[in-house]
Coordinates of C-alpha atoms in Angstrom, one line a residue:
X88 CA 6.6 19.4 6.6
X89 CA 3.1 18.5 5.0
X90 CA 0.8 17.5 7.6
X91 CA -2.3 15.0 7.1
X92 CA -6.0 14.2 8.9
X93 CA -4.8 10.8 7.6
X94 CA -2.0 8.6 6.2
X95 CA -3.1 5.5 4.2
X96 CA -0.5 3.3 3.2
X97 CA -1.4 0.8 0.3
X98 CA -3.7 1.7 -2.7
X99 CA -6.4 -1.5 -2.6
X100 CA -9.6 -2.1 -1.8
X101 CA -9.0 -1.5 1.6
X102 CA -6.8 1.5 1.3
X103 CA -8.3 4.1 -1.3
X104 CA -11.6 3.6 -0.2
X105 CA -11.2 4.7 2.8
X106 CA -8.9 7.5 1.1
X107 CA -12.0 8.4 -1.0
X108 CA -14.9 8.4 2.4
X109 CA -12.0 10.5 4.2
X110 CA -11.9 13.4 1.8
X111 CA -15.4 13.1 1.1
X112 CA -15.7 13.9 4.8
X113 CA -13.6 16.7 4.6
X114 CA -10.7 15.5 6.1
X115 CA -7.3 15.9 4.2
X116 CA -5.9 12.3 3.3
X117 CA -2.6 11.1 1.6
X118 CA -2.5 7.9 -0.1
X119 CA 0.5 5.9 -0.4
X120 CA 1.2 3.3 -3.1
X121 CA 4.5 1.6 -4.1
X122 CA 2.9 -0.4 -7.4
X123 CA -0.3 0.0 -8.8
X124 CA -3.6 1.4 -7.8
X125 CA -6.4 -1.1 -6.9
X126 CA -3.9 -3.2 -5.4
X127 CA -4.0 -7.8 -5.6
X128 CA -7.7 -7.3 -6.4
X129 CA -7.3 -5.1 -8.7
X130 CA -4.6 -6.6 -10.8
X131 CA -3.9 -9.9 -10.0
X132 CA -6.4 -11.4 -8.2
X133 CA -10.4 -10.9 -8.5
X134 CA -10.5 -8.6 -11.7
X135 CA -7.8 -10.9 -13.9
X136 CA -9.4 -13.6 -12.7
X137 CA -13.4 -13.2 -13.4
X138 CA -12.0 -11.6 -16.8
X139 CA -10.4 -15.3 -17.9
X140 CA -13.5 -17.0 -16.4
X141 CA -15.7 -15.3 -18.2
X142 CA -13.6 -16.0 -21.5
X143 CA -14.0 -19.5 -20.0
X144 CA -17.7 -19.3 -20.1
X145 CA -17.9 -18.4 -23.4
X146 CA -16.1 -20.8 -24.8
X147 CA -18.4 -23.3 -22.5
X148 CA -21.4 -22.3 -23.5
X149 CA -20.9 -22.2 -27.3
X150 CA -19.5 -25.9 -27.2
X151 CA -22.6 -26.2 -25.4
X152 CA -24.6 -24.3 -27.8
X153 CA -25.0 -27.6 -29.6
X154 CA -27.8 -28.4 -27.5
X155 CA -29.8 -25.5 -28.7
X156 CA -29.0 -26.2 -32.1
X157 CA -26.2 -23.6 -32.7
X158 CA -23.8 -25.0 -34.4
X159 CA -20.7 -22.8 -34.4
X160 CA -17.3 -24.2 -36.3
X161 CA -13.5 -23.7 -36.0
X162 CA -13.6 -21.6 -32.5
X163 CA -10.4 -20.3 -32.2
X164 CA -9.2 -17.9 -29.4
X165 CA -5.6 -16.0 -28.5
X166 CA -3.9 -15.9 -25.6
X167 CA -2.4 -12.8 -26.3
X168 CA -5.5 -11.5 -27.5
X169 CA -7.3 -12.5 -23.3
X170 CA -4.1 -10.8 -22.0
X171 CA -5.0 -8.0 -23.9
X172 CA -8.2 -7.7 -23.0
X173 CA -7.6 -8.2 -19.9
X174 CA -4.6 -5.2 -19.0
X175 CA -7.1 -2.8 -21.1
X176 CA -10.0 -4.1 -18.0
X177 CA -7.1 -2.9 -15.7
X178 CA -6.2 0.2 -17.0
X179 CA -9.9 1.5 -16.9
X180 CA -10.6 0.5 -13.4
X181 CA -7.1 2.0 -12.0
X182 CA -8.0 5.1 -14.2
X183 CA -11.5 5.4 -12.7
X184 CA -9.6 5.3 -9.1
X185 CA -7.1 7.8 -10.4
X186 CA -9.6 10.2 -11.6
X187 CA -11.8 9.9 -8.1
X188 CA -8.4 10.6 -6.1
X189 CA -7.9 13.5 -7.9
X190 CA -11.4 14.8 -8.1
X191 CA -11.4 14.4 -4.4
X192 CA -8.4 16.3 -4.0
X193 CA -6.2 12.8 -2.2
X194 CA -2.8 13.6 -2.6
X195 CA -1.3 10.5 -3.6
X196 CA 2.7 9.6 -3.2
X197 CA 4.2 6.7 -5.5
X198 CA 6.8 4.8 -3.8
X199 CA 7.3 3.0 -0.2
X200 CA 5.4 3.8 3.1
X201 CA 7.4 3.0 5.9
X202 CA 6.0 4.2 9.7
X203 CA 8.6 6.2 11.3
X204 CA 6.7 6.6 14.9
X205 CA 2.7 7.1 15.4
X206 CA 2.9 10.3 14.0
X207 CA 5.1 10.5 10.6
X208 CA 5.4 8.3 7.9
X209 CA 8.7 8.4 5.0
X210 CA 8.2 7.9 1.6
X211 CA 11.0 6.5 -0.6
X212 CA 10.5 6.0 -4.4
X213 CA 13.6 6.3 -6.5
X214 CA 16.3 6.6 -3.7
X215 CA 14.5 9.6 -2.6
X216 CA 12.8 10.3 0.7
X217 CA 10.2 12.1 2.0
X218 CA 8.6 12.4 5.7
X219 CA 5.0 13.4 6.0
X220 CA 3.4 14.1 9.6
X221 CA -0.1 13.1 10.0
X222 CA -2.9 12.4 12.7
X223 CA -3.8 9.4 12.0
X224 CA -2.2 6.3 9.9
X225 CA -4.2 3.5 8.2
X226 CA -1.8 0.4 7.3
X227 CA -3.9 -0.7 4.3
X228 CA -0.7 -3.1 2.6
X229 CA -2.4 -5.4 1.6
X230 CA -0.8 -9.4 0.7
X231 CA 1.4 -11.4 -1.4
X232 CA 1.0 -14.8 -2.4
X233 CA 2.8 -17.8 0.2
X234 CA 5.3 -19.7 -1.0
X235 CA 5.2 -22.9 1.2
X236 CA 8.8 -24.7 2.1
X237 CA 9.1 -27.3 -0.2
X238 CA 12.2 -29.2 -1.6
X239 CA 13.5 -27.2 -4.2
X240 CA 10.8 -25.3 -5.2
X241 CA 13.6 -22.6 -5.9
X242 CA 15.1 -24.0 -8.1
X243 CA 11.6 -24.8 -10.8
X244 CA 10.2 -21.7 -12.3
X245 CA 6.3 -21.4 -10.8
X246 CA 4.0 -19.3 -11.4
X247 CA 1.5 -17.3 -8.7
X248 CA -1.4 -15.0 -9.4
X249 CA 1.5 -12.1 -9.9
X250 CA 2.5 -13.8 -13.5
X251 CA -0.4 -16.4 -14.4
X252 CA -2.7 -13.4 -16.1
X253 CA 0.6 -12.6 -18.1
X254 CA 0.8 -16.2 -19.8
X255 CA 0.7 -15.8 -23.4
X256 CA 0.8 -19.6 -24.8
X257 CA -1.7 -21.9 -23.3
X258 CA 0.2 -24.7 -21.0
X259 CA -0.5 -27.8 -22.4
X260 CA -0.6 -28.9 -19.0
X261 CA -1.1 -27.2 -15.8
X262 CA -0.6 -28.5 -12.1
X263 CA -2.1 -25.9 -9.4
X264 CA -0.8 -26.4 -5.7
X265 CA -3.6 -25.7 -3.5
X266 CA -7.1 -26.2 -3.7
X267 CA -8.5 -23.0 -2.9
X268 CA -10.4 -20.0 -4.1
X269 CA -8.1 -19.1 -6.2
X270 CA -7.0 -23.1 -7.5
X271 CA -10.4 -23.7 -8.2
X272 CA -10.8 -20.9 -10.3
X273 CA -7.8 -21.0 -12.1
X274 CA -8.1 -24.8 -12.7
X275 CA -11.8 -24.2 -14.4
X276 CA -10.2 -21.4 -16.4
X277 CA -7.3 -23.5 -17.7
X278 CA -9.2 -26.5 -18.1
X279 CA -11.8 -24.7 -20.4
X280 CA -9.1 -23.4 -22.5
X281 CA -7.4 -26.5 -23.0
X282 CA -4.9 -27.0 -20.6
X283 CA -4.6 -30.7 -18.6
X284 CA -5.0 -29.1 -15.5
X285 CA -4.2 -31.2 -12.0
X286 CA -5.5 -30.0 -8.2
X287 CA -3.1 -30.8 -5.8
X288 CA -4.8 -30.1 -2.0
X289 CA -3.7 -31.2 1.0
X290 CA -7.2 -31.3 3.3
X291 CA -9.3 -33.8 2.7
X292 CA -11.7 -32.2 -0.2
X293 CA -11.3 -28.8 -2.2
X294 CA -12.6 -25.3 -0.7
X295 CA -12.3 -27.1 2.8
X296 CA -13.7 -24.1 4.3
X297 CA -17.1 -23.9 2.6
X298 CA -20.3 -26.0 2.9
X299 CA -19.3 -29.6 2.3
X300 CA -21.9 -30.5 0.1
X301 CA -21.1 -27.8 -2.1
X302 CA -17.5 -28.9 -2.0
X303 CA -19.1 -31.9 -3.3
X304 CA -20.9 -30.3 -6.0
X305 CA -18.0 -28.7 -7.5
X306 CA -15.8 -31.4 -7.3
X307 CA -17.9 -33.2 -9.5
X308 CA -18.4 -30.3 -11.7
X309 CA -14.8 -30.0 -12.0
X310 CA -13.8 -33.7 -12.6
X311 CA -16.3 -33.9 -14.7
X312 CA -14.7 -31.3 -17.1
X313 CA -11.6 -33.7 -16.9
X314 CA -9.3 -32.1 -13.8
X315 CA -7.7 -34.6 -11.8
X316 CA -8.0 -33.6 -8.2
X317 CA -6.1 -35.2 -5.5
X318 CA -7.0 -34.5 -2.1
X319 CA -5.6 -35.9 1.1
X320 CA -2.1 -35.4 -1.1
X321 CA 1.0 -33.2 0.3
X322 CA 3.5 -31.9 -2.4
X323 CA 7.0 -33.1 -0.8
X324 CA 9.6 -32.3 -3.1
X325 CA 10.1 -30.5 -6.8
X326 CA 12.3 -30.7 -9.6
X327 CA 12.8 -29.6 -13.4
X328 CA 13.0 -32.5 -16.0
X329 CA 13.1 -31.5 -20.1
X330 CA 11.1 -28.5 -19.3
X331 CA 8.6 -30.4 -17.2
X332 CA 8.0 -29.6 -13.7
X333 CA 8.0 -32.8 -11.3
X334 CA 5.7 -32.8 -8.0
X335 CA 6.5 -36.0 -6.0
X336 CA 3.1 -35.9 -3.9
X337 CA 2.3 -38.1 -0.9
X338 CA -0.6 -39.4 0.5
X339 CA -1.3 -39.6 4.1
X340 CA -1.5 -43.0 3.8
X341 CA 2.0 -42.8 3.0
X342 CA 2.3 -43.7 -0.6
X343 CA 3.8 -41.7 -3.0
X344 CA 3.3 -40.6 -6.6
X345 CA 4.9 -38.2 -9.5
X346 CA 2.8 -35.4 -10.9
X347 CA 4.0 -33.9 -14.3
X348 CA 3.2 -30.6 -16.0
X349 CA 4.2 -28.0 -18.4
X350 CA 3.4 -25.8 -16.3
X351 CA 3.0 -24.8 -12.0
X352 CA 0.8 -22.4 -10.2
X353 CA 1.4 -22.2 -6.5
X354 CA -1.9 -21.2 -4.7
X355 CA -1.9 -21.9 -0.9
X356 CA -2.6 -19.2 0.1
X357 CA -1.3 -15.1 1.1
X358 CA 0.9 -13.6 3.6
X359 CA 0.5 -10.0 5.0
X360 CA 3.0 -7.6 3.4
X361 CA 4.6 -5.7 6.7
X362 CA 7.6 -3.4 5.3
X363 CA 5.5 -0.3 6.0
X364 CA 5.8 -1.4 10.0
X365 CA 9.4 -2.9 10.5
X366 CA 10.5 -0.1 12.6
X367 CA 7.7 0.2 14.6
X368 CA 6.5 -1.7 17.9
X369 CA 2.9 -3.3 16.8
X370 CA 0.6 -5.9 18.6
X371 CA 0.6 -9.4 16.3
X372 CA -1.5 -12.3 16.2
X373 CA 1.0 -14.8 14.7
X374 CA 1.7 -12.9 10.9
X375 CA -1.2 -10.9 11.5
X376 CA -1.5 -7.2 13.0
X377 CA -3.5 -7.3 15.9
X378 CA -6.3 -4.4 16.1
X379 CA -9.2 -4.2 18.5
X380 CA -12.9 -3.8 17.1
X381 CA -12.7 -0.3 16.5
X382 CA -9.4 -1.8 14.0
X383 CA -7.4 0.0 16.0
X384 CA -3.5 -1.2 16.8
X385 CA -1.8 -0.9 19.7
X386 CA -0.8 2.5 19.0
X387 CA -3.5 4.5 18.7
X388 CA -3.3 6.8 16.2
X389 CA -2.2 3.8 13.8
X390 CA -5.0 1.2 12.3
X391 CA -5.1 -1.8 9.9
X392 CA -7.3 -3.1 7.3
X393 CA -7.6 -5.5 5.3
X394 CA -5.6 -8.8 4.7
X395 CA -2.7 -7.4 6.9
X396 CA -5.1 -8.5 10.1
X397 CA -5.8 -11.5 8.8
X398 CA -9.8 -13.0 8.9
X399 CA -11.5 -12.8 6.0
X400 CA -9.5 -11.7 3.1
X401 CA -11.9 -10.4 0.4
X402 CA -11.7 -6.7 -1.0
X403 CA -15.2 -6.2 0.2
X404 CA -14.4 -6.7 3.4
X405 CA -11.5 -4.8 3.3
X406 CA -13.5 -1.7 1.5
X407 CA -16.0 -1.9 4.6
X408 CA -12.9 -1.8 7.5
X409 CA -11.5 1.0 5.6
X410 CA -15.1 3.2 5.9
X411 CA -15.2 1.9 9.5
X412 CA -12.1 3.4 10.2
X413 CA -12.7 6.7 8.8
X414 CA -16.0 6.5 11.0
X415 CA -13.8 6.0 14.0
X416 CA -11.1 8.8 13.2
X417 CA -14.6 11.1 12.8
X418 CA -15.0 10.0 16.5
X419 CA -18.4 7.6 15.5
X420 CA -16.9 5.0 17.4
X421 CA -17.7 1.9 15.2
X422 CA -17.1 -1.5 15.1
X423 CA -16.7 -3.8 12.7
X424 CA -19.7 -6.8 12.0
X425 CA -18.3 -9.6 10.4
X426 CA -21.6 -11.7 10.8
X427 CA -23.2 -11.3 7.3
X428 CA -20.1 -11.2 5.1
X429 CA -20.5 -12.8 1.1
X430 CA -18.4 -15.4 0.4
X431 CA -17.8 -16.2 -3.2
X432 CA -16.5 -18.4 -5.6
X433 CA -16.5 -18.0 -9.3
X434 CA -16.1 -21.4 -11.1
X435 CA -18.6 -21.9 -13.9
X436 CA -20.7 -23.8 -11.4
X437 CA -20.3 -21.1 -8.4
X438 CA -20.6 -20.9 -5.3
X439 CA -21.7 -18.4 -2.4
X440 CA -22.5 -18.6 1.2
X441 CA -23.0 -15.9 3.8
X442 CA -23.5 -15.9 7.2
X443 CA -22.8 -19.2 9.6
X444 CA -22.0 -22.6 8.3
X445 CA -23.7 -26.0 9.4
X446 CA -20.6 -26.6 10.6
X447 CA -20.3 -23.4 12.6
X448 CA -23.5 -24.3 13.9
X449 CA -23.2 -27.5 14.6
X450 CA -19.5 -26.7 16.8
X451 CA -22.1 -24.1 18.9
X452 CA -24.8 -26.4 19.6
X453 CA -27.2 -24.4 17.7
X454 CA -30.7 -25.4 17.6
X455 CA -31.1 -24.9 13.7
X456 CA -32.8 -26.6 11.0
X457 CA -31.4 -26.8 7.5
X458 CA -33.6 -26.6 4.1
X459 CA -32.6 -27.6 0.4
X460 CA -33.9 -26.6 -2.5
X461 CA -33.0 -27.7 -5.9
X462 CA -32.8 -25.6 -8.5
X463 CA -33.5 -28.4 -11.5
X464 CA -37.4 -27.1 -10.5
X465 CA -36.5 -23.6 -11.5
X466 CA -38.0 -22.7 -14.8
X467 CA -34.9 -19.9 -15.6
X468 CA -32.3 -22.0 -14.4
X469 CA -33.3 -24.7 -17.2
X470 CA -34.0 -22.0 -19.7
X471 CA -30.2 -21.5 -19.1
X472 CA -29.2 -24.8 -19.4
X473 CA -27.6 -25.2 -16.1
X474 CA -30.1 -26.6 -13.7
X475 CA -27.2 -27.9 -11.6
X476 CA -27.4 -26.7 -8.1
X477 CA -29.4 -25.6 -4.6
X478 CA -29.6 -23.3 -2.3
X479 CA -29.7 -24.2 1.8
X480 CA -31.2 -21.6 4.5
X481 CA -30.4 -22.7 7.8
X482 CA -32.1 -20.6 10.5
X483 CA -33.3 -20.7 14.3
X484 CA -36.2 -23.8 14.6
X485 CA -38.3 -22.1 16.5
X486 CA -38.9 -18.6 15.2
X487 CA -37.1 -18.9 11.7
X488 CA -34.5 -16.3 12.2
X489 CA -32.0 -16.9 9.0
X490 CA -28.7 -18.2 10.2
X491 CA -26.6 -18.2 7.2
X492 CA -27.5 -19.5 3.4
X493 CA -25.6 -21.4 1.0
X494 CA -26.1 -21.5 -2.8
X495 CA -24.8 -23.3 -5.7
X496 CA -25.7 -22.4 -9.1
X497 CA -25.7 -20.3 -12.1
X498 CA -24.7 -16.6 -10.9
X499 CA -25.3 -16.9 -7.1
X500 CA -22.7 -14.8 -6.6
X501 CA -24.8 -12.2 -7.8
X502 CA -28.0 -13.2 -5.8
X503 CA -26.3 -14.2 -2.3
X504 CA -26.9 -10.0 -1.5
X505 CA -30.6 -10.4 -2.0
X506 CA -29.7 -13.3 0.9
X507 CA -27.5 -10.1 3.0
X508 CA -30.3 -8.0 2.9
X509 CA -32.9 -10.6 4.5
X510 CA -30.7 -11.0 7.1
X511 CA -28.8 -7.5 7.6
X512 CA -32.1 -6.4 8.1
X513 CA -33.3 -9.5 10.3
X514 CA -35.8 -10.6 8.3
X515 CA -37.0 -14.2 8.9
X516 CA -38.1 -16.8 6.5
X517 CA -41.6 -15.9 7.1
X518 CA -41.1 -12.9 5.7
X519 CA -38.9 -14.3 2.7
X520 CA -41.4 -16.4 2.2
X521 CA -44.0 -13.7 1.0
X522 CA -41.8 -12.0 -0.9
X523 CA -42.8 -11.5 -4.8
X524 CA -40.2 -12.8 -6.7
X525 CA -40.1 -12.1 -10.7
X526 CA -40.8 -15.0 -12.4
X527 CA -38.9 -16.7 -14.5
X528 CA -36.1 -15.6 -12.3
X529 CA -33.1 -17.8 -10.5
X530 CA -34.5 -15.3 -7.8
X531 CA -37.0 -17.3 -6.9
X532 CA -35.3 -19.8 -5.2
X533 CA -35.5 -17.8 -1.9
X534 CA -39.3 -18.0 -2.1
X535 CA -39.1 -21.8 -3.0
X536 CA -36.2 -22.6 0.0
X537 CA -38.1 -20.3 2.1
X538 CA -41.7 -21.8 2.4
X539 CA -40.4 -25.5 1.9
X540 CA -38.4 -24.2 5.6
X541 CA -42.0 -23.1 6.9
X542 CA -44.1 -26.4 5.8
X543 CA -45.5 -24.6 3.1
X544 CA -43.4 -25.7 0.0
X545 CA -44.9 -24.4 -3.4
X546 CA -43.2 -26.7 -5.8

């Protein structure tokens, strides 16, 4: 029987990173994937997804191209052509991972990891099965997408983010169940093609967990594109009419309405995929696998990463658990720091935040003060046409330690690292304050938010 330093089940973000730091480190590492590498990220989630929006973008900005006095006639654009495009993105990416796994010398098994005990894990692809022994196991599985319980939603054909990259004929309208990350996204998408796209949320505004004035901002920004967005509104029952899929949709209030669409993208939200550990006797909270900080289980030569513990679940936090894990089967004893963690969103007007939320500190009793800065005074962002936008610092009041930052505009989700940096390295706004930002640059901001927060405000 083969025997391993390490076992990774699931070939994500989470997983073959933490494949690729293990061999790097000279331990001897078997990666096990049952679909595709680069896992939901990979190929149905974040890379599908900023491919369309950037197709979206275009076509945005050369109807807005007008302005400028660039006229450009008869824009056209194929569906099949984006699909395309987009599965030759894929193949690239899960090429590049391929060739790394190789180079590195990661054995990699195709097929189904199921955890026999804390020490041996089978593989079955194609009826066949295969027992490896190992050291240590990393349950890197990843998610699927949740299907809530609605009336019969299994009966209507729906689409999640497992088929809605695939679509080859543009919906002539589109109703999207959740309004999320990933609704928001796919609703600007949509909407930007063509479709008569509708946001269907139940909390009482869209990406409920983000900064509310942002959620503000891109409400607007998205209703003023043409989506209809309901909010406060709970999807009760679904049916099939001509082709058409029916929502009846309540408010709390009580009253009730019909939704129609061509078309219906479910995106509430993911559940943990746990077939790897059926057989096996591991620690939950609720759906999630429970680990301690060193993202250790229960059993300790077993540990989870990723969206199977619940938390955040982005890839990049799952990359970084994975080469935390590693450091703790080195025997570095490390723990996790979810403190200064990115968090983005990708519409056309985007969004990013890292660190603590107004709210969080407002539920703390945190003696903070919060500064605004617009970015309609920033000399690139009107170059660019989309002067739409701030960026808030909230820090400590009396010695300006930076608490968390939120920023809404054109490519933040780019610049929000400049913002981890100032504060993974506990920099205060005094010292983002004197920092020489390029000019023009959207980088400037931070300068701008940072001396308006000290009394010193330049512009």
């Amino acid at each position: 029987m083969t025997t391993f330093d390490v076992i990774i089940i699931g070939g994500g973000p989470g997983g073959y990173v933490a494949a690729l730091r293990g061999a790097s480190e000279g331990l001897r590492v078997a990666l096990i994937e049952a679909e595709q590498l680069g896992g939901t990220c990979l190929n149905q989630g974040c890379i599908p997804s900023k491919t369309y929006l950037k197709n979206a973008e275009i076509l945005e900005e050369i109807e807005q191209g007008k302005q400028r006095g660039i006229l450009v006639k008869d824009v056209e654009f194929s569906m099949e052509g984006m699909v395309t495009y987009k599965n030759s993105v894929l193949k690239n990416l899960r090429m590049g991972i391929q060739s790394l796994l190789k180079a590195r010398k990661i054995e990699v098994f195709n097929g189904l990891g199921l955890i026999k005990n804390s020490q041996e894990v089978e593989v079955i692809s194609n009826n066949e099965k295969t027992t490896l022994s190992t050291k240590n196991i990393i349950i890197a599985t990843g998610s699927r997408p949740l299907i809530p319980k609605v009336e019969g939603l299994e009966n209507v054909q729906y689409h999640t983010t497992d088929t809605i990259f695939d679509l080859k004929t543009l919906p002539k309208s589109l109703t999207i169940v959740g309004g999320g990350v990933i609704g928001v996204e796919l609703a600007d998408v949509f909407s930007s093609l063509g479709s008569k796209v509708t946001i269907i949320e139940y909390s009482n505004r869209i990406i409920a967990m983000e900064d509310e004035e942002a959620s503000k901002a891109l409400h607007k920004k998205l209703h003023d594109k043409g989506i209809n967005i309901l909010t406060d509104h709970l999807v009760t029952s679904v049916s099939e009419e001509n082709g058409c899929k029916m929502l009846v949709v309540e408010k709390k209030s009580g009253e009730k309405d019909v939704i129609s669409s061509e078309e219906l993208l479910i995106a509430v939200g993911r559940t943990p995929n746990d077939s790897a550990t059926k057989h096996i006797d591991l620690a939950y909270n609720g759906a999630f696998i429970k680990v301690n900080d060193h993202l250790q289980t229960n059993i300790s030569t077993i540990y989870a990463v990723g969206d199977v513990i619940g938390g955040y679940q982005l890839a990049h936090v799952a990359s970084a658990e994975g080469l935390t894990v590693i450091e703790n089967i080195l025997g570095n004893q490390k723990k996790m720091d979810y403190s200064i963690v990115p968090r983005c969103i990708y519409t056309n007007l985007q969004i990013a935040s890292i660190g603590q939320s107004e709210n969080d500190l407002k539920d703390k009793g945190v003696d903070y003060t919060v500064t605004k800065y617009n970015l309609f005074g920033n000399g690139k962002a009107q170059t660019l046409g989309k002067k739409d936008g701030f960026v808030k610092v909230f820090t400590d009041s009396k010695y300006g330690e930076i608490y968390g930052m939120c920023m809404v505009g054109p490519y933040v989700t780019e610049l929000i690292g400049q913002g981890s940096a100032y504060m993974s390295l506990e920099g205060t706004v005094y010292e983002m304050a004197e920092m020489i930002q390029p000019h023009p640059s959207l980088s400037e901001i931070f300068m701008e938010v940072a001396n308006l927060s000290i009394g010193k405000g330049v512009h």
